[in-house]
Amino acid sequence: MDPKNLLAKRTRNMGASAIREILKVVSRPGMISLAGGIPALESFPMAIVQEITENVLGKYGPGAFQYDLTEGFFPLREALANYLAPKGISADAEQILISSGSQGVLDGLGKILIDSGSRIAVEAPTYLGALQAFSPYAPHYVQIETDDQGLLPESLQAALSRGPLKFIYLVPNFQNPTGRTLPEARRQAIAEIIQRHDLLLVEDDPYGDLRYRGKSASPIKALAPDHVVYISTLSKVFAPGLRMGFCLAPEPIRSWLVLAKQGVDLHTSTFNQALAAEYLSGGHLQCHLPNIIDLYQPRQKAMLAAMENFLPPSFSWAQPDGGMFIWVKGPQGMDMEAVNRRAVENGAAFVPGTFFFARPGDGKETLRLNFTMADEKTLTRAIKILGEVFEEALVDLRSENWDQPPVSRRLRMKPEIKACEP
Ligand SMILES: Cc1ncc(COP(=O)(O)O)c(C=O)c1O
């Protein structure tokens, strides 16, 4: 028997994550990896975990280890409704669905909404994990044009004029991979478009609380509640290993998601949900979030300063007000997959940007840097290495394209890509 012959059509669309392959290489000792996208271990509130574990055992006893509703542990859903209210999102606890990570919601949405050929709009670039969740169902991705403030509403409008969309997937705050945040006016414009076209928007917001400067903008869920599935997670503000995600979806999408989840895992871990409920309702998130910000903000600052010092002038980047990532654009013609191989040989690694585009081959000259996983000195050392590797790659590029003039870093980033349908 050849197991390959047993594969369903959709399994063939899954494809191993190229990023996982990169992460394997970069976990070698001595390597400074700016490739990961995960929180720092020192950001986990271990003393709080100890305290609330006692509380959970005292409050719920063996009940914390029992099967529970697929929709989620009720005290957690109540705590999440209270957590969402100051963001302008009004929800009853009954409307909130708990998932095993926010990835669990993305998987469920793929399962319940996408047919082969369904037109799904995504930013260019977008979160790779969403592409992985949706791709088994063989959607037709419609890439929407972006600039350094995120998605361009006029590009969404143009995509709609070419044909109906099943839904649009969007990460509006400190986006993965670009770190970009949509300004208020664009959120209003997008809310207006989705209401006018009766279109569903999936708003994925894992990074909104990791704001280091400036004022938060409205969630699109607050502007067009009936047209938005709002997804978030405690992965970045508590601990990702708890796998604690949630969503607030209009009916009947919420009920279909519950059915889909029943078939996957019956429900998310009761004990972990009880811990999360204590973390939120005991005020621990408010206490601990400033510690996480105090850890990451200087790291981001150090990385940006090192980039200014060590990266060649033909490289450009924006300065995000929060999150975990900085997106870099090199000169036209640069192949960041090849450059990353050279960087790894020199002891530092990043993720080539091309992996984050729905259309294969786009974004070859871009890359994502993560600043949460290393201290300031290490980040500075890594950027110095990357600066040297980029200079070498530029010499090679110039010898191939000797007639191309250098690009100024002071230019604002141009839109990434034309709206396209691969
Ligand atoms: C945009 C985005 N969505 C969803 C996730 C998944 O998060 P989790 O499943 O840990 O909640 C991530 C993780 O990095 C992400 O960056």
Short mmCIF file of C-alpha atoms and ligand atoms in Angstrom, two decimals:
data_model
loop_
_atom_site.label_atom_id
_atom_site.label_comp_id
_atom_site.label_asym_id
_atom_site.label_seq_id
_atom_site.Cartn_x
_atom_site.Cartn_y
_atom_site.Cartn_z
CA MET A 1 0.00 0.00 0.00
CA ASP A 2 1.31 3.46 -0.89
CA PRO A 3 -0.13 5.88 1.71
CA LYS A 4 0.23 8.70 -0.83
CA ASN A 5 -2.57 7.10 -2.84
CA LEU A 6 -4.85 7.39 0.20
CA LEU A 7 -4.60 11.17 0.47
CA ALA A 8 -7.74 13.22 0.00
CA LYS A 9 -7.52 15.99 -2.59
CA ARG A 10 -7.54 18.65 0.16
CA THR A 11 -4.60 16.98 1.95
CA ARG A 12 -2.47 17.56 -1.14
CA ASN A 13 -3.14 21.31 -0.74
CA MET A 14 -1.70 21.35 2.79
CA GLY A 15 2.03 21.63 2.02
CA ALA A 16 4.59 21.58 4.86
CA SER A 17 5.19 25.01 6.35
CA ALA A 18 8.31 26.46 4.76
CA ILE A 19 8.75 28.54 7.90
CA ARG A 20 8.90 25.43 10.09
CA GLU A 21 11.75 24.19 7.88
CA ILE A 22 13.58 27.50 8.39
CA LEU A 23 12.95 27.41 12.14
CA LYS A 24 14.50 23.93 12.33
CA VAL A 25 17.72 25.21 10.78
CA VAL A 26 17.88 28.32 12.92
CA SER A 27 17.47 26.51 16.24
CA ARG A 28 21.16 25.50 15.92
CA PRO A 29 23.26 26.58 18.92
CA GLY A 30 24.88 30.01 18.51
CA MET A 31 22.38 31.14 15.87
CA ILE A 32 20.60 34.45 16.53
CA SER A 33 17.14 33.95 15.17
CA LEU A 34 14.96 36.89 14.21
CA ALA A 35 12.85 34.37 12.31
CA GLY A 36 10.47 33.14 15.01
CA GLY A 37 7.25 34.92 15.77
CA ILE A 38 6.71 33.86 19.34
CA PRO A 39 6.60 35.58 22.75
CA ALA A 40 9.67 35.67 25.00
CA LEU A 41 9.71 33.02 27.74
CA GLU A 42 10.41 35.79 30.26
CA SER A 43 7.08 37.39 29.33
CA PHE A 44 5.11 34.53 30.91
CA PRO A 45 3.70 35.50 34.34
CA MET A 46 4.90 32.46 36.28
CA ALA A 47 4.15 33.83 39.78
CA ILE A 48 0.61 34.70 38.68
CA VAL A 49 0.19 31.24 37.16
CA GLN A 50 1.13 29.69 40.51
CA GLU A 51 -1.35 31.87 42.37
CA ILE A 52 -4.27 31.37 39.99
CA THR A 53 -3.66 27.63 39.75
CA GLU A 54 -4.35 27.48 43.51
CA ASN A 55 -7.46 29.62 43.01
CA VAL A 56 -8.76 27.39 40.20
CA LEU A 57 -8.25 24.22 42.23
CA GLY A 58 -9.93 25.80 45.26
CA LYS A 59 -12.86 27.22 43.28
CA TYR A 60 -13.66 24.41 40.85
CA GLY A 61 -11.94 21.29 42.31
CA PRO A 62 -12.25 18.24 40.03
CA GLY A 63 -14.79 20.19 37.92
CA ALA A 64 -11.80 21.96 36.32
CA PHE A 65 -10.85 18.61 34.77
CA GLN A 66 -14.32 17.55 33.58
CA TYR A 67 -15.72 17.66 30.02
CA ASP A 68 -17.45 20.96 29.34
CA LEU A 69 -19.56 22.74 26.70
CA THR A 70 -18.11 23.04 23.20
CA GLU A 71 -18.89 26.78 23.31
CA GLY A 72 -16.48 27.21 26.24
CA PHE A 73 -16.19 27.52 30.02
CA PHE A 74 -18.84 30.04 31.03
CA PRO A 75 -16.78 32.10 33.54
CA LEU A 76 -14.16 32.62 30.82
CA ARG A 77 -16.78 33.72 28.30
CA GLU A 78 -18.12 36.21 30.89
CA ALA A 79 -14.60 37.51 31.57
CA LEU A 80 -13.98 37.91 27.82
CA ALA A 81 -17.21 39.87 27.35
CA ASN A 82 -15.92 42.30 30.03
CA TYR A 83 -12.48 42.39 28.38
CA LEU A 84 -13.99 43.33 25.00
CA ALA A 85 -16.31 46.09 26.27
CA PRO A 86 -13.61 48.81 26.67
CA LYS A 87 -12.51 48.12 23.09
CA GLY A 88 -16.00 49.16 21.94
CA ILE A 89 -17.11 45.58 21.24
CA SER A 90 -20.35 44.70 22.99
CA ALA A 91 -20.96 41.00 23.51
CA ASP A 92 -22.96 38.70 25.76
CA ALA A 93 -21.01 35.80 27.21
CA GLU A 94 -23.30 33.40 25.29
CA GLN A 95 -22.11 34.87 21.98
CA ILE A 96 -18.44 34.15 22.64
CA LEU A 97 -16.92 30.89 21.41
CA ILE A 98 -13.68 29.63 22.95
CA SER A 99 -11.21 27.88 20.64
CA SER A 100 -7.93 26.06 20.92
CA GLY A 101 -5.84 29.08 19.93
CA SER A 102 -7.17 31.62 17.48
CA GLN A 103 -5.76 29.24 14.87
CA GLY A 104 -8.66 26.95 15.82
CA VAL A 105 -11.15 29.59 14.63
CA LEU A 106 -9.29 30.07 11.34
CA ASP A 107 -9.41 26.32 10.78
CA GLY A 108 -13.14 26.23 11.60
CA LEU A 109 -13.89 29.13 9.25
CA GLY A 110 -12.06 27.36 6.43
CA LYS A 111 -14.07 24.23 7.09
CA ILE A 112 -17.51 25.83 7.24
CA LEU A 113 -17.16 28.58 4.61
CA ILE A 114 -14.72 27.69 1.84
CA ASP A 115 -15.61 25.67 -1.26
CA SER A 116 -13.11 24.95 -3.98
CA GLY A 117 -12.77 28.19 -5.96
CA SER A 118 -14.39 30.44 -3.32
CA ARG A 119 -12.94 33.94 -3.70
CA ILE A 120 -11.22 34.89 -0.42
CA ALA A 121 -9.60 38.31 -0.09
CA VAL A 122 -6.35 38.55 1.86
CA GLU A 123 -3.84 41.32 2.41
CA ALA A 124 -0.60 41.18 0.43
CA PRO A 125 1.24 40.03 2.52
CA THR A 126 -0.88 38.16 5.08
CA TYR A 127 -0.59 35.76 8.05
CA LEU A 128 0.84 32.48 6.81
CA GLY A 129 -1.17 30.45 9.33
CA ALA A 130 -4.41 31.74 7.80
CA LEU A 131 -3.26 30.64 4.35
CA GLN A 132 -2.44 27.22 5.84
CA ALA A 133 -5.87 26.97 7.46
CA PHE A 134 -7.75 28.00 4.31
CA SER A 135 -5.68 26.40 1.53
CA PRO A 136 -6.81 22.75 2.00
CA TYR A 137 -10.25 23.86 0.77
CA ALA A 138 -8.71 25.23 -2.46
CA PRO A 139 -9.95 28.84 -2.35
CA HIS A 140 -9.16 31.35 -5.06
CA TYR A 141 -7.14 33.99 -3.19
CA VAL A 142 -7.63 37.61 -4.18
CA GLN A 143 -4.67 39.64 -2.95
CA ILE A 144 -5.57 43.16 -1.82
CA GLU A 145 -3.07 45.95 -2.24
CA THR A 146 -1.45 47.42 0.89
CA ASP A 147 0.93 50.25 1.78
CA ASP A 148 2.79 51.00 5.02
CA GLN A 149 -0.54 51.69 6.78
CA GLY A 150 -2.07 48.39 5.75
CA LEU A 151 -4.89 47.51 3.39
CA LEU A 152 -6.06 50.07 0.84
CA PRO A 153 -9.89 50.27 0.94
CA GLU A 154 -10.00 51.31 -2.74
CA SER A 155 -8.21 48.08 -3.64
CA LEU A 156 -10.85 46.08 -1.74
CA GLN A 157 -13.53 48.01 -3.60
CA ALA A 158 -11.81 47.22 -6.91
CA ALA A 159 -11.64 43.50 -6.04
CA LEU A 160 -15.38 43.51 -5.29
CA SER A 161 -16.13 45.14 -8.61
CA ARG A 162 -14.41 42.16 -10.32
CA GLY A 163 -16.61 39.58 -8.56
CA PRO A 164 -18.18 38.56 -5.24
CA LEU A 165 -15.98 37.59 -2.29
CA LYS A 166 -16.80 34.85 0.23
CA PHE A 167 -15.02 36.83 2.94
CA ILE A 168 -12.07 39.09 3.57
CA TYR A 169 -9.38 38.12 6.09
CA LEU A 170 -7.61 41.03 7.77
CA VAL A 171 -5.15 41.59 10.66
CA PRO A 172 -5.69 45.28 11.48
CA ASN A 173 -3.29 45.77 14.43
CA PHE A 174 0.52 45.33 14.22
CA GLN A 175 -0.04 42.82 11.49
CA ASN A 176 1.90 39.61 11.14
CA PRO A 177 4.17 39.84 9.12
CA THR A 178 4.40 43.63 8.55
CA GLY A 179 3.72 45.21 11.96
CA ARG A 180 1.36 47.63 10.18
CA THR A 181 -1.76 49.11 11.81
CA LEU A 182 -4.78 50.35 9.89
CA PRO A 183 -5.64 53.98 10.65
CA GLU A 184 -9.13 54.88 11.89
CA ALA A 185 -10.25 56.40 8.57
CA ARG A 186 -9.46 53.20 6.65
CA ARG A 187 -11.34 51.12 9.25
CA GLN A 188 -14.36 53.37 8.75
CA ALA A 189 -14.03 53.02 4.97
CA ILE A 190 -13.73 49.21 5.19
CA ALA A 191 -16.72 49.03 7.57
CA GLU A 192 -18.73 51.07 5.07
CA ILE A 193 -17.71 48.81 2.15
CA ILE A 194 -18.54 45.54 3.91
CA GLN A 195 -21.93 46.86 5.02
CA ARG A 196 -22.75 48.22 1.57
CA HIS A 197 -21.77 44.93 -0.13
CA ASP A 198 -23.15 42.73 2.67
CA LEU A 199 -19.70 41.13 2.90
CA LEU A 200 -18.22 39.10 5.78
CA LEU A 201 -14.91 40.26 7.28
CA VAL A 202 -12.70 38.09 9.48
CA GLU A 203 -10.85 40.48 11.83
CA ASP A 204 -7.92 38.67 13.45
CA ASP A 205 -6.53 40.67 16.37
CA PRO A 206 -3.84 38.86 18.36
CA TYR A 207 -1.52 41.89 18.73
CA GLY A 208 -3.82 44.86 19.52
CA ASP A 209 -2.87 44.95 23.24
CA LEU A 210 0.86 45.05 22.48
CA ARG A 211 0.79 48.81 21.83
CA TYR A 212 3.97 50.70 22.82
CA ARG A 213 2.96 54.18 21.62
CA GLY A 214 -0.10 56.08 20.45
CA LYS A 215 -3.82 55.51 20.66
CA SER A 216 -5.77 52.41 19.66
CA ALA A 217 -8.15 52.64 16.69
CA SER A 218 -11.64 51.11 16.70
CA PRO A 219 -11.97 47.40 15.99
CA ILE A 220 -13.90 46.99 12.74
CA LYS A 221 -16.19 44.69 14.78
CA ALA A 222 -17.27 47.79 16.72
CA LEU A 223 -18.09 49.64 13.48
CA ALA A 224 -19.94 46.87 11.61
CA PRO A 225 -20.85 44.22 14.21
CA ASP A 226 -23.15 42.14 11.98
CA HIS A 227 -20.54 41.72 9.25
CA VAL A 228 -17.46 40.81 11.28
CA VAL A 229 -16.08 37.65 12.87
CA TYR A 230 -13.74 39.07 15.53
CA ILE A 231 -10.95 36.68 16.58
CA SER A 232 -8.40 37.12 19.33
CA THR A 233 -6.21 35.13 21.69
CA LEU A 234 -4.39 35.17 25.01
CA SER A 235 -1.28 33.78 23.28
CA LYS A 236 0.55 37.11 23.18
CA VAL A 237 -0.62 38.53 26.53
CA PHE A 238 -0.60 35.42 28.73
CA ALA A 239 0.91 32.20 27.33
CA PRO A 240 0.55 30.58 23.89
CA GLY A 241 1.01 27.06 25.29
CA LEU A 242 -2.40 27.33 26.96
CA ARG A 243 -3.94 27.50 23.43
CA MET A 244 -6.56 30.00 24.48
CA GLY A 245 -8.30 31.72 21.57
CA PHE A 246 -11.83 32.99 21.09
CA CYS A 247 -14.17 34.59 18.60
CA LEU A 248 -17.31 36.65 18.40
CA ALA A 249 -19.19 35.76 15.23
CA PRO A 250 -22.61 36.73 13.88
CA GLU A 251 -25.25 33.97 13.90
CA PRO A 252 -25.45 31.45 12.31
CA ILE A 253 -21.68 31.45 11.72
CA ARG A 254 -21.13 31.02 15.48
CA SER A 255 -23.38 27.94 15.58
CA TRP A 256 -21.67 26.37 12.54
CA LEU A 257 -18.28 27.01 14.18
CA VAL A 258 -19.53 25.19 17.30
CA LEU A 259 -20.55 22.18 15.16
CA ALA A 260 -17.18 22.19 13.39
CA LYS A 261 -15.33 22.38 16.72
CA GLN A 262 -17.35 19.49 18.16
CA GLY A 263 -15.89 17.26 15.48
CA VAL A 264 -12.34 18.43 16.19
CA ASP A 265 -11.84 18.41 19.97
CA LEU A 266 -15.28 18.52 21.70
CA HIS A 267 -14.02 21.56 23.63
CA THR A 268 -10.88 23.42 24.62
CA SER A 269 -9.10 22.30 27.84
CA THR A 270 -11.39 23.05 30.80
CA PHE A 271 -8.48 23.59 33.21
CA ASN A 272 -6.73 26.02 30.87
CA GLN A 273 -9.97 27.92 30.34
CA ALA A 274 -10.44 28.18 34.11
CA LEU A 275 -6.88 29.55 34.44
CA ALA A 276 -7.59 32.09 31.69
CA ALA A 277 -10.85 33.10 33.41
CA GLU A 278 -8.95 33.75 36.66
CA TYR A 279 -6.23 35.67 34.78
CA LEU A 280 -8.80 38.02 33.29
CA SER A 281 -11.37 38.33 36.06
CA GLY A 282 -8.69 38.66 38.77
CA GLY A 283 -7.26 41.77 37.03
CA HIS A 284 -3.95 40.00 36.30
CA LEU A 285 -3.90 40.92 32.61
CA GLN A 286 -4.07 44.65 33.43
CA CYS A 287 -1.26 44.19 35.97
CA HIS A 288 0.95 42.10 33.75
CA LEU A 289 0.50 43.69 30.31
CA PRO A 290 2.75 46.68 31.20
CA ASN A 291 5.52 44.19 32.11
CA ILE A 292 5.28 42.59 28.66
CA ILE A 293 5.35 46.02 27.01
CA ASP A 294 8.34 47.07 29.16
CA LEU A 295 10.15 43.96 27.96
CA TYR A 296 9.42 44.35 24.24
CA GLN A 297 9.48 48.11 23.71
CA PRO A 298 13.25 48.54 24.39
CA ARG A 299 13.91 45.53 22.16
CA GLN A 300 12.01 47.13 19.32
CA LYS A 301 13.82 50.43 19.91
CA ALA A 302 17.23 48.72 19.91
CA MET A 303 16.43 46.87 16.70
CA LEU A 304 15.23 50.01 14.93
CA ALA A 305 18.34 51.92 16.05
CA ALA A 306 20.63 49.11 14.83
CA MET A 307 18.76 49.00 11.52
CA GLU A 308 19.33 52.74 11.07
CA ASN A 309 23.05 52.21 11.81
CA PHE A 310 23.82 49.02 9.95
CA LEU A 311 21.39 48.41 7.08
CA PRO A 312 22.24 49.75 3.63
CA PRO A 313 20.40 52.90 2.48
CA SER A 314 18.58 50.99 -0.25
CA PHE A 315 16.61 49.07 2.42
CA SER A 316 13.39 50.59 3.82
CA TRP A 317 11.07 49.83 6.71
CA ALA A 318 8.28 51.42 8.74
CA GLN A 319 8.39 51.88 12.53
CA PRO A 320 5.40 50.05 14.05
CA ASP A 321 3.88 51.38 17.28
CA GLY A 322 3.66 47.89 18.76
CA GLY A 323 3.48 44.18 18.04
CA MET A 324 6.34 41.80 17.43
CA PHE A 325 7.57 42.42 13.88
CA ILE A 326 9.35 44.81 11.54
CA TRP A 327 8.93 44.42 7.79
CA VAL A 328 11.84 45.29 5.55
CA LYS A 329 11.97 45.89 1.84
CA GLY A 330 15.23 45.50 -0.06
CA PRO A 331 15.98 46.75 -3.53
CA GLN A 332 14.20 45.28 -6.55
CA GLY A 333 15.83 42.08 -7.73
CA MET A 334 17.07 40.93 -4.34
CA ASP A 335 16.13 37.33 -3.51
CA MET A 336 15.72 37.18 0.28
CA GLU A 337 15.54 33.38 0.35
CA ALA A 338 19.10 33.26 -1.00
CA VAL A 339 20.15 36.13 1.28
CA ASN A 340 18.71 34.30 4.31
CA ARG A 341 20.79 31.21 3.49
CA ARG A 342 23.87 33.42 3.52
CA ALA A 343 22.73 35.09 6.79
CA VAL A 344 22.28 31.67 8.44
CA GLU A 345 25.87 30.75 7.49
CA ASN A 346 26.91 33.94 9.27
CA GLY A 347 24.90 33.22 12.44
CA ALA A 348 21.67 35.24 12.05
CA ALA A 349 18.33 34.41 10.46
CA PHE A 350 15.09 36.04 9.35
CA VAL A 351 12.00 34.92 7.44
CA PRO A 352 11.96 35.77 3.71
CA GLY A 353 8.79 37.75 3.00
CA THR A 354 7.71 35.71 0.00
CA PHE A 355 6.16 33.04 2.28
CA PHE A 356 3.51 35.51 3.40
CA PHE A 357 2.02 36.19 -0.02
CA ALA A 358 -0.89 34.19 -1.40
CA ARG A 359 0.56 34.46 -4.90
CA PRO A 360 3.76 32.40 -5.14
CA GLY A 361 6.85 34.41 -6.00
CA ASP A 362 5.56 37.80 -4.80
CA GLY A 363 7.57 39.78 -2.24
CA LYS A 364 10.94 38.20 -3.06
CA GLU A 365 12.76 41.36 -1.95
CA THR A 366 11.00 41.57 1.44
CA LEU A 367 11.64 40.03 4.86
CA ARG A 368 10.19 39.83 8.37
CA LEU A 369 12.19 40.51 11.52
CA ASN A 370 11.02 39.54 15.02
CA PHE A 371 12.30 41.50 18.02
CA THR A 372 10.63 39.78 21.01
CA MET A 373 12.89 36.76 21.38
CA ALA A 374 16.33 38.28 22.09
CA ASP A 375 17.72 41.01 24.35
CA GLU A 376 18.84 44.39 23.03
CA LYS A 377 22.56 43.52 22.73
CA THR A 378 21.86 40.30 20.85
CA LEU A 379 19.41 42.05 18.51
CA THR A 380 22.00 44.71 17.73
CA ARG A 381 24.61 42.03 16.99
CA ALA A 382 22.17 40.21 14.69
CA ILE A 383 21.31 43.37 12.74
CA LYS A 384 25.02 44.14 12.32
CA ILE A 385 25.49 40.66 10.80
CA LEU A 386 22.47 41.18 8.54
CA GLY A 387 23.82 44.59 7.49
CA GLU A 388 27.05 42.94 6.33
CA VAL A 389 25.20 40.13 4.55
CA PHE A 390 22.91 42.64 2.81
CA GLU A 391 25.93 44.72 1.67
CA GLU A 392 27.49 41.58 0.14
CA ALA A 393 24.21 40.67 -1.55
CA LEU A 394 23.98 44.22 -2.92
CA VAL A 395 27.43 43.93 -4.47
CA ASP A 396 26.29 40.73 -6.21
CA LEU A 397 23.05 42.37 -7.30
CA ARG A 398 24.82 45.43 -8.68
CA SER A 399 27.17 43.28 -10.67
CA GLU A 400 24.09 41.58 -12.19
CA ASN A 401 22.12 44.84 -12.63
CA TRP A 402 24.90 47.42 -12.92
CA ASP A 403 22.62 49.95 -14.61
CA GLN A 404 19.99 50.09 -11.81
CA PRO A 405 20.12 53.31 -9.73
CA PRO A 406 20.05 52.89 -5.91
CA VAL A 407 16.70 53.53 -4.17
CA SER A 408 16.55 56.02 -1.29
CA ARG A 409 15.51 54.71 2.14
CA ARG A 410 13.74 57.99 2.75
CA LEU A 411 11.10 57.12 0.18
CA ARG A 412 7.90 55.95 1.86
CA MET A 413 7.19 52.34 1.08
CA LYS A 414 5.20 52.09 -2.10
CA PRO A 415 2.17 49.75 -2.28
CA GLU A 416 3.52 46.21 -2.07
CA ILE A 417 1.84 44.81 -5.04
CA LYS A 418 -0.93 45.39 -7.51
CA ALA A 419 -4.28 43.81 -6.62
CA CYS A 420 -4.11 40.46 -8.28
CA GLU A 421 -5.82 37.16 -8.62
CA PRO A 422 -3.38 34.29 -8.90
C1 LIG B 1 -2.23 36.98 12.87
C2 LIG B 1 -2.24 35.75 13.71
N1 LIG B 1 -3.38 35.08 13.86
C3 LIG B 1 -3.45 33.97 14.60
C4 LIG B 1 -2.33 33.47 15.23
C5 LIG B 1 -2.47 32.19 16.02
O1 LIG B 1 -2.39 32.42 17.37
P1 LIG B 1 -2.88 31.37 18.45
O2 LIG B 1 -3.40 30.17 17.73
O3 LIG B 1 -1.70 31.07 19.30
O4 LIG B 1 -3.97 32.05 19.21
C6 LIG B 1 -1.10 34.12 15.11
C7 LIG B 1 0.09 33.57 15.75
O5 LIG B 1 1.18 34.02 15.62
C8 LIG B 1 -1.06 35.29 14.33
O6 LIG B 1 0.07 35.98 14.14
#
